[in-house]
Short mmCIF file of C-alpha atoms in Angstrom, two decimals:
data_model
loop_
_atom_site.label_atom_id
_atom_site.label_comp_id
_atom_site.label_asym_id
_atom_site.label_seq_id
_atom_site.Cartn_x
_atom_site.Cartn_y
_atom_site.Cartn_z
CA UNK U 55 13.69 26.57 -10.51
CA UNK U 56 14.55 26.68 -14.18
CA UNK U 57 11.94 24.90 -16.29
CA UNK U 58 13.07 22.94 -19.33
CA UNK U 59 10.47 22.69 -22.06
CA UNK U 60 8.15 24.85 -19.96
CA UNK U 61 7.49 22.09 -17.43
CA UNK U 62 8.82 21.46 -13.92
CA UNK U 63 9.41 18.02 -12.44
CA UNK U 64 6.66 18.80 -9.92
CA UNK U 65 3.67 20.98 -10.70
CA UNK U 66 3.66 22.78 -7.36
CA UNK U 67 0.54 24.82 -8.08
CA UNK U 68 -1.33 21.62 -8.85
CA UNK U 69 0.03 20.10 -5.62
CA UNK U 70 -1.46 22.98 -3.62
CA UNK U 71 -4.75 22.83 -5.51
CA UNK U 72 -5.03 19.07 -5.08
CA UNK U 73 -4.23 19.12 -1.37
CA UNK U 74 -6.59 22.03 -0.71
CA UNK U 75 -9.40 20.32 -2.59
CA UNK U 76 -8.93 16.98 -0.81
CA UNK U 77 -8.23 18.24 2.70
CA UNK U 78 -10.83 17.24 5.25
CA UNK U 79 -12.89 19.98 6.88
CA UNK U 80 -11.82 21.07 10.33
CA UNK U 81 -13.91 20.92 13.51
CA UNK U 82 -17.15 22.83 13.66
CA UNK U 83 -16.45 26.18 15.35
CA UNK U 84 -18.17 29.53 15.23
CA UNK U 85 -16.37 32.58 13.88
CA UNK U 86 -16.09 34.07 17.38
CA UNK U 87 -14.71 30.82 18.76
CA UNK U 88 -12.16 30.61 15.96
CA UNK U 89 -10.96 34.14 16.68
CA UNK U 90 -10.66 33.31 20.38
CA UNK U 91 -8.60 30.19 19.63
CA UNK U 92 -6.22 32.13 17.38
CA UNK U 93 -5.78 34.88 19.98
CA UNK U 94 -5.13 32.37 22.76
CA UNK U 95 -2.57 30.44 20.72
CA UNK U 96 -0.70 33.66 20.03
CA UNK U 97 -0.68 34.50 23.76
CA UNK U 98 0.51 31.02 24.67
CA UNK U 99 3.24 31.12 22.03
CA UNK U 100 4.55 34.37 23.51
CA UNK U 101 4.38 33.07 27.08
CA UNK U 102 6.15 29.87 26.04
CA UNK U 103 9.23 31.84 25.03
CA UNK U 104 10.02 32.77 28.63
CA UNK U 105 9.15 29.33 30.01
CA UNK U 106 11.34 27.49 27.51
CA UNK U 107 14.29 29.87 27.76
CA UNK U 108 14.29 29.71 31.56
CA UNK U 109 14.10 25.91 31.61
CA UNK U 110 16.62 25.13 28.84
CA UNK U 111 19.14 27.90 29.58
CA UNK U 112 20.11 27.77 25.90
CA UNK U 113 19.99 31.55 25.48
CA UNK U 114 22.32 33.51 27.81
CA UNK U 115 20.76 36.36 29.73
CA UNK U 116 21.11 39.71 28.03
CA UNK U 117 21.25 38.22 24.53
CA UNK U 118 18.45 38.13 22.00
CA UNK U 119 18.55 35.61 19.14
CA UNK U 120 17.23 36.30 15.69
CA UNK U 121 13.47 36.65 15.79
CA UNK U 122 11.27 34.38 13.71
CA UNK U 123 7.52 34.84 13.24
CA UNK U 124 4.80 32.73 14.87
CA UNK U 125 1.88 32.12 12.50
CA UNK U 126 -1.48 30.60 13.44
CA UNK U 127 -2.79 28.95 10.27
CA UNK U 128 -5.52 26.64 9.02
CA UNK U 129 -4.93 23.41 7.11
CA UNK U 130 -4.76 25.18 3.76
CA UNK U 131 -2.17 27.59 5.16
CA UNK U 132 -0.05 24.69 6.39
CA UNK U 133 -0.22 23.10 2.93
CA UNK U 134 0.93 26.28 1.18
CA UNK U 135 3.79 26.75 3.64
CA UNK U 136 5.03 23.19 3.23
CA UNK U 137 4.85 23.24 -0.54
CA UNK U 138 7.01 26.37 -0.48
CA UNK U 139 9.47 24.64 1.85
CA UNK U 140 9.61 21.46 -0.24
CA UNK U 141 10.17 23.47 -3.40
CA UNK U 142 13.07 25.33 -1.82
CA UNK U 143 14.72 22.25 -0.32
CA UNK U 144 14.29 19.95 -3.32
CA UNK U 145 15.33 22.50 -5.94
CA UNK U 146 18.87 21.11 -6.53
CA UNK U 147 17.69 17.51 -6.90
CA UNK U 148 14.73 18.31 -9.12
CA UNK U 149 16.88 20.57 -11.27
CA UNK U 150 19.32 17.71 -11.83
CA UNK U 151 16.53 15.26 -12.66
CA UNK U 152 14.86 17.74 -14.96
CA UNK U 153 18.07 18.39 -16.86
CA UNK U 154 18.55 14.68 -17.41
CA UNK U 155 14.97 14.26 -18.59
CA UNK U 156 15.21 17.31 -20.83
CA UNK U 157 18.19 15.81 -22.67
CA UNK U 158 16.31 12.57 -23.39
CA UNK U 159 14.01 12.01 -26.42
CA UNK U 160 10.57 13.33 -25.65
CA UNK U 161 11.85 14.75 -22.37
CA UNK U 162 9.78 17.94 -22.53
CA UNK U 163 6.53 16.03 -23.07
CA UNK U 164 7.36 13.53 -20.33
CA UNK U 165 8.25 16.45 -18.05
CA UNK U 166 4.91 18.12 -18.56
CA UNK U 167 2.94 14.93 -17.91
CA UNK U 168 5.18 13.71 -15.09
CA UNK U 169 5.10 17.07 -13.34
CA UNK U 170 1.33 17.02 -13.17
CA UNK U 171 1.22 13.41 -11.99
CA UNK U 172 3.77 14.13 -9.29
CA UNK U 173 1.96 17.31 -8.35
CA UNK U 174 -1.22 15.32 -7.72
CA UNK U 175 0.69 12.73 -5.69
CA UNK U 176 2.37 15.38 -3.55
CA UNK U 177 -1.00 17.06 -3.05
CA UNK U 178 -2.61 13.80 -1.91
CA UNK U 179 0.16 13.22 0.61
CA UNK U 180 -0.09 16.75 1.99
CA UNK U 181 -3.87 16.49 2.29
CA UNK U 182 -3.39 13.40 4.47
CA UNK U 183 -0.76 15.02 6.68
CA UNK U 184 -2.46 18.42 6.96
CA UNK U 185 -5.05 17.17 9.44
CA UNK U 186 -2.47 15.46 11.68
CA UNK U 187 0.13 18.15 12.39
CA UNK U 188 -0.45 20.34 15.46
CA UNK U 189 2.54 22.61 15.05
CA UNK U 190 5.74 22.84 13.05
CA UNK U 191 8.91 24.88 13.07
CA UNK U 192 9.67 25.42 9.39
CA UNK U 193 13.44 25.46 9.23
CA UNK U 194 13.77 26.07 5.49
CA UNK U 195 10.99 28.56 4.98
CA UNK U 196 11.15 31.04 2.11
CA UNK U 197 9.30 34.23 2.90
CA UNK U 198 6.22 35.22 0.90
CA UNK U 199 3.58 37.91 1.09
CA UNK U 200 1.17 35.65 2.99
CA UNK U 201 3.77 33.67 4.95
CA UNK U 202 6.58 35.81 6.41
CA UNK U 203 9.79 34.21 7.68
CA UNK U 204 12.86 35.24 9.62
CA UNK U 205 15.60 37.14 7.86
CA UNK U 206 18.69 35.54 6.30
CA UNK U 207 16.99 32.22 5.72
CA UNK U 208 15.41 32.08 9.16
CA UNK U 209 12.35 29.95 9.74
CA UNK U 210 8.87 30.40 11.10
CA UNK U 211 6.70 28.63 13.63
CA UNK U 212 3.31 27.37 12.46
CA UNK U 213 0.46 26.49 14.82
CA UNK U 214 -2.39 24.70 13.02
CA UNK U 215 -5.47 25.90 14.90
CA UNK U 216 -8.16 23.46 13.59
CA UNK U 217 -6.00 20.43 14.33
CA UNK U 218 -5.27 21.59 17.87
CA UNK U 219 -9.00 22.11 18.51
CA UNK U 220 -9.83 18.72 16.96
CA UNK U 221 -7.34 16.83 19.14
CA UNK U 222 -8.27 18.60 22.36
CA UNK U 223 -11.89 17.63 21.70
CA UNK U 224 -11.00 14.05 20.79
CA UNK U 225 -8.95 13.65 23.97
CA UNK U 226 -11.52 15.49 26.10
CA UNK U 227 -8.84 17.52 27.87
CA UNK U 228 -8.84 21.09 29.11
CA UNK U 229 -8.49 23.16 25.91
CA UNK U 230 -6.55 26.03 27.49
CA UNK U 231 -4.01 23.66 29.08
CA UNK U 232 -3.65 21.64 25.88
CA UNK U 233 -3.01 24.71 23.73
CA UNK U 234 -0.25 25.91 26.05
CA UNK U 235 1.22 22.38 26.19
CA UNK U 236 1.45 22.26 22.39
CA UNK U 237 3.01 25.72 22.26
CA UNK U 238 5.71 24.67 24.74
CA UNK U 239 6.77 21.83 22.44
CA UNK U 240 6.86 23.96 19.31
CA UNK U 241 8.55 26.89 21.02
CA UNK U 242 11.34 24.51 22.05
CA UNK U 243 12.00 23.79 18.37
CA UNK U 244 12.00 27.51 17.65
CA UNK U 245 14.51 28.05 20.48
CA UNK U 246 16.73 25.21 19.24
CA UNK U 247 17.22 26.85 15.85
CA UNK U 248 17.38 30.48 16.98
CA UNK U 249 19.82 29.75 19.82
CA UNK U 250 22.07 27.45 17.76
CA UNK U 251 22.91 29.36 14.54
CA UNK U 252 24.88 26.53 12.91
CA UNK U 253 22.11 23.95 13.31
CA UNK U 254 20.08 25.01 10.27
CA UNK U 255 23.07 24.95 7.92
CA UNK U 256 24.18 21.59 9.29
CA UNK U 257 20.79 20.04 8.66
CA UNK U 258 20.55 21.56 5.21
CA UNK U 259 23.99 20.21 4.28
CA UNK U 260 23.04 16.73 5.45
CA UNK U 261 19.76 16.82 3.56
CA UNK U 262 21.43 18.07 0.38
CA UNK U 263 24.04 15.31 0.70
CA UNK U 264 21.21 12.82 1.06
CA UNK U 265 19.44 14.18 -2.01
CA UNK U 266 22.72 14.34 -3.94
CA UNK U 267 23.07 10.57 -3.56
CA UNK U 268 19.70 10.01 -5.22
CA UNK U 269 19.83 8.05 -8.46
CA UNK U 270 18.30 10.19 -11.17
CA UNK U 271 17.87 7.23 -13.51
CA UNK U 272 14.10 6.58 -13.50
CA UNK U 273 14.62 2.85 -14.15
CA UNK U 274 16.82 2.55 -11.06
CA UNK U 275 14.22 4.30 -8.92
CA UNK U 276 11.44 2.11 -10.35
CA UNK U 277 13.47 -1.02 -9.59
CA UNK U 278 13.87 0.03 -5.97
CA UNK U 279 10.17 0.77 -5.68
CA UNK U 280 9.41 -2.67 -7.15
CA UNK U 281 11.68 -4.35 -4.60
CA UNK U 282 10.10 -2.30 -1.80
CA UNK U 283 6.61 -3.29 -2.92
CA UNK U 284 7.64 -6.96 -2.98
CA UNK U 285 8.98 -6.66 0.54
CA UNK U 286 5.73 -5.19 1.82
CA UNK U 287 3.61 -7.73 -0.04
CA UNK U 288 5.67 -10.63 1.26
CA UNK U 289 6.50 -11.67 -2.31
CA UNK U 290 10.26 -11.53 -2.42
CA UNK U 291 11.94 -13.49 -5.19
CA UNK U 292 12.62 -17.09 -4.22
CA UNK U 293 15.83 -17.51 -2.27
CA UNK U 294 15.96 -13.94 -0.93
CA UNK U 295 15.73 -13.40 2.79
CA UNK U 296 13.89 -10.63 4.58
CA UNK U 297 16.67 -8.50 6.04
CA UNK U 298 14.86 -5.18 5.86
CA UNK U 299 14.05 -5.12 9.57
CA UNK U 300 10.60 -3.68 9.06
CA UNK U 301 11.80 -0.57 7.25
CA UNK U 302 9.34 1.78 5.63
CA UNK U 303 8.90 2.32 1.91
CA UNK U 304 10.81 5.58 2.28
CA UNK U 305 13.82 3.71 3.68
CA UNK U 306 13.66 0.81 1.25
CA UNK U 307 14.14 2.97 -1.84
CA UNK U 308 17.38 4.46 -0.52
CA UNK U 309 20.94 3.68 -1.51
CA UNK U 310 23.51 2.47 1.08
CA UNK U 311 25.13 5.92 1.12
CA UNK U 312 21.76 7.51 1.80
CA UNK U 313 21.09 5.13 4.68
CA UNK U 314 24.35 6.23 6.29
CA UNK U 315 23.36 9.89 6.00
CA UNK U 316 19.87 9.03 7.20
CA UNK U 317 21.38 7.50 10.33
CA UNK U 318 22.97 10.84 11.19
CA UNK U 319 19.77 12.72 10.38
CA UNK U 320 17.74 10.31 12.50
CA UNK U 321 20.03 10.96 15.46
CA UNK U 322 19.65 14.74 15.10
CA UNK U 323 15.87 14.54 14.72
CA UNK U 324 15.63 12.19 17.70
CA UNK U 325 17.57 14.74 19.74
CA UNK U 326 15.39 17.67 18.62
CA UNK U 327 12.07 15.87 19.10
CA UNK U 328 13.09 14.23 22.37
CA UNK U 329 14.40 17.53 23.74
CA UNK U 330 11.11 19.23 22.88
CA UNK U 331 9.14 16.49 24.66
CA UNK U 332 11.45 16.69 27.68
CA UNK U 333 11.11 20.48 27.91
CA UNK U 334 7.35 20.32 27.39
CA UNK U 335 6.95 17.90 30.28
CA UNK U 336 9.55 19.67 32.42
CA UNK U 337 7.85 23.06 32.17
CA UNK U 338 4.37 21.57 32.12
CA UNK U 339 3.75 20.91 35.83
CA UNK U 340 4.50 24.56 36.65
CA UNK U 341 2.13 26.13 34.12
CA UNK U 342 -0.20 23.37 32.82
CA UNK U 343 -2.28 22.00 35.72
CA UNK U 344 -3.59 18.96 33.82
CA UNK U 345 -0.30 18.05 32.12
CA UNK U 346 -0.27 14.47 33.48
CA UNK U 347 -3.71 13.73 32.02
CA UNK U 348 -2.82 15.38 28.70
CA UNK U 349 0.44 13.44 28.37
CA UNK U 350 -1.18 10.08 29.13
CA UNK U 351 -4.04 10.56 26.67
CA UNK U 352 -1.78 12.00 23.99
CA UNK U 353 0.67 9.11 24.25
CA UNK U 354 -2.19 6.66 23.83
CA UNK U 355 -3.33 8.53 20.73
CA UNK U 356 0.19 8.51 19.27
CA UNK U 357 0.53 4.77 19.84
CA UNK U 358 -2.84 3.71 18.46
CA UNK U 359 -3.30 5.97 15.46
CA UNK U 360 -6.72 7.15 14.37
CA UNK U 361 -7.65 4.08 12.30
CA UNK U 362 -6.31 0.97 10.61
CA UNK U 363 -5.73 3.00 7.44
CA UNK U 364 -3.86 5.61 9.47
CA UNK U 365 -1.61 2.92 10.93
CA UNK U 366 -0.89 1.50 7.48
CA UNK U 367 -0.03 4.91 6.03
CA UNK U 368 2.15 5.76 9.02
CA UNK U 369 4.15 2.60 8.44
CA UNK U 370 4.37 3.15 4.70
CA UNK U 371 5.55 6.74 5.03
CA UNK U 372 7.97 6.04 7.86
CA UNK U 373 5.96 8.03 10.40
CA UNK U 374 6.39 5.22 12.95
CA UNK U 375 10.08 6.11 12.91
CA UNK U 376 9.16 9.67 13.93
CA UNK U 377 7.18 8.32 16.88
CA UNK U 378 10.24 6.34 17.97
CA UNK U 379 12.28 9.53 17.70
CA UNK U 380 10.12 11.19 20.36
CA UNK U 381 10.52 8.24 22.70
CA UNK U 382 14.21 7.45 22.15
CA UNK U 383 15.25 11.10 22.07
CA UNK U 384 13.40 11.93 25.26
CA UNK U 385 15.10 9.03 27.04
CA UNK U 386 18.47 10.28 25.83
CA UNK U 387 17.89 13.84 27.04
CA UNK U 388 16.52 12.70 30.40
CA UNK U 389 19.45 10.32 31.01
CA UNK U 390 22.07 12.94 30.11
CA UNK U 391 20.45 15.68 32.21
CA UNK U 392 20.20 13.27 35.16
CA UNK U 393 23.91 12.49 34.76
CA UNK U 394 25.50 15.90 34.05
CA UNK U 395 22.74 18.48 34.56
CA UNK U 396 21.16 20.87 32.08
CA UNK U 397 24.34 22.84 31.43
CA UNK U 398 26.21 19.60 30.81
CA UNK U 399 23.54 18.47 28.39
CA UNK U 400 23.71 21.81 26.57
CA UNK U 401 27.18 20.90 25.34
CA UNK U 402 25.28 18.99 22.69
CA UNK U 403 24.70 22.34 20.94
CA UNK U 404 28.41 23.26 20.76
CA UNK U 405 29.09 22.00 17.22
CA UNK U 406 28.12 19.22 14.81
CA UNK U 407 30.83 17.09 16.44
CA UNK U 408 29.01 17.15 19.79
CA UNK U 409 25.71 15.95 18.37
CA UNK U 410 24.88 12.38 19.41
CA UNK U 411 25.26 9.55 16.95
CA UNK U 412 22.40 7.15 16.32
CA UNK U 413 24.15 4.61 18.57
CA UNK U 414 24.62 7.21 21.32
CA UNK U 415 20.91 8.06 21.28
CA UNK U 416 20.35 4.47 22.43
CA UNK U 417 23.32 4.61 24.87
CA UNK U 418 23.46 8.09 26.44
CA UNK U 419 26.38 7.11 28.68
CA UNK U 420 28.54 6.75 25.57
CA UNK U 421 27.77 10.34 24.57
CA UNK U 422 28.62 11.55 28.10
CA UNK U 423 31.91 9.65 27.98
CA UNK U 424 32.80 11.04 24.54
CA UNK U 425 31.76 14.67 24.96
CA UNK U 426 31.30 15.64 28.58
CA UNK U 427 34.03 13.78 30.37
CA UNK U 428 36.59 14.39 27.64
CA UNK U 429 35.75 18.08 27.87
CA UNK U 430 36.52 18.00 31.59
CA UNK U 431 39.84 16.24 31.14
#
C-alpha cells in the first residue's frame, strides 16, 4: 500500500506486535508432545482429503484441483497470517481513506498517530480471537517466506495446534478423534474453494463492493458508532424506537447498501459453514468413533461461550451471527440433500446465480424450486 506522509492508515507491524504480546499462552505441553500433535494433524489433514472428496463428490474422478498448502501453526502464526490477509483485502479501502486524509490539513500527522492507534486496536482484537480459532481456510492469503500459499492467488489451510489441544482437553474427548473431526471440517472449506474456481473471485468482488460503500468521512463513521453505542446502552434519543433487531456493533455501523451486500455474503457464508458441518458429521461416523460425544459437547461449548465477557464480545463483534450460520446453513444443506440428493445439492456450486439467497437459506424448498426443478424442466 502506498503511504502518504510516511504513515499508513493501519500500522500493521504494530498490530502484529500488540497481538503477539497480548496473546494468552497455550496449553502446557512438552516439546515431544507438541511435535506429536503437529505430525498427527498433518496426517489427519491428508486423510481428510479422501474422506471429504468421496462424500461430497465435488471433484470428479481423474481430476486434480489446484493444490493449496496445509500449515500447522501456533497462535502467533495465526496472527501473522491474518494480518497479511487483512492487509491484502483492505488495501483498496484504506488507500482511499488515506488519500482523503492526506489531502486534509495535518493529514500526515493524523495518519501517523491514527495508524498506530488502529494498529493497537487491530492487535487487541486479533489477540482475543487467536485463542478461539481451531482452523481456518485463508481464502485471500498472500504468500510469504514463512507462510506459503497456493499459486495464482490460491489460499492456504491453517490448523492452530494449541487451540485444538486446549479444546480437546476442556471437552475431555478423545484427542485423536477430535483432531480428525476438526480436520474434516477445515478440509471441506479447502475443497469448496479448490473445486469451485469462481467462488474466491465472487467472494472478493462482494467484499470489495461492501468496502467500496464505506463512508470515508470520519465524522460520518463516528456518528454511526455513536448511534450504535446508544443502541447497546439502551440510551436512544427520546422518540426513537429500537428497530435494530439485536444487531451487532459491526452491523449497526453499516449503510443500507452495505446491509444488502451483507445479506448476500451472509447467505454464502451460511452455505459454506453449514456444508462443512454437514460433511464433518456425515463422514464422522465412519472414521471418528466418538463423533456423537464430540458433537454434543462441542455444540454446548459453542452455545455457552467461555465466560460472560466472551459472550459480550461475541455479541459486540457479531460472532453470534457466525454461530447461527453454522446452524442455519447445516439445516439448509441437510434439507436439500434429503430432497434431491448430493448431486442435486451440488448444483449450488454451478455459478453465483445458483447460490442460495438469505431467504432461501431459511426456506430450502424455495432454492430447490428455483434451481433444481427449473433445471429439470
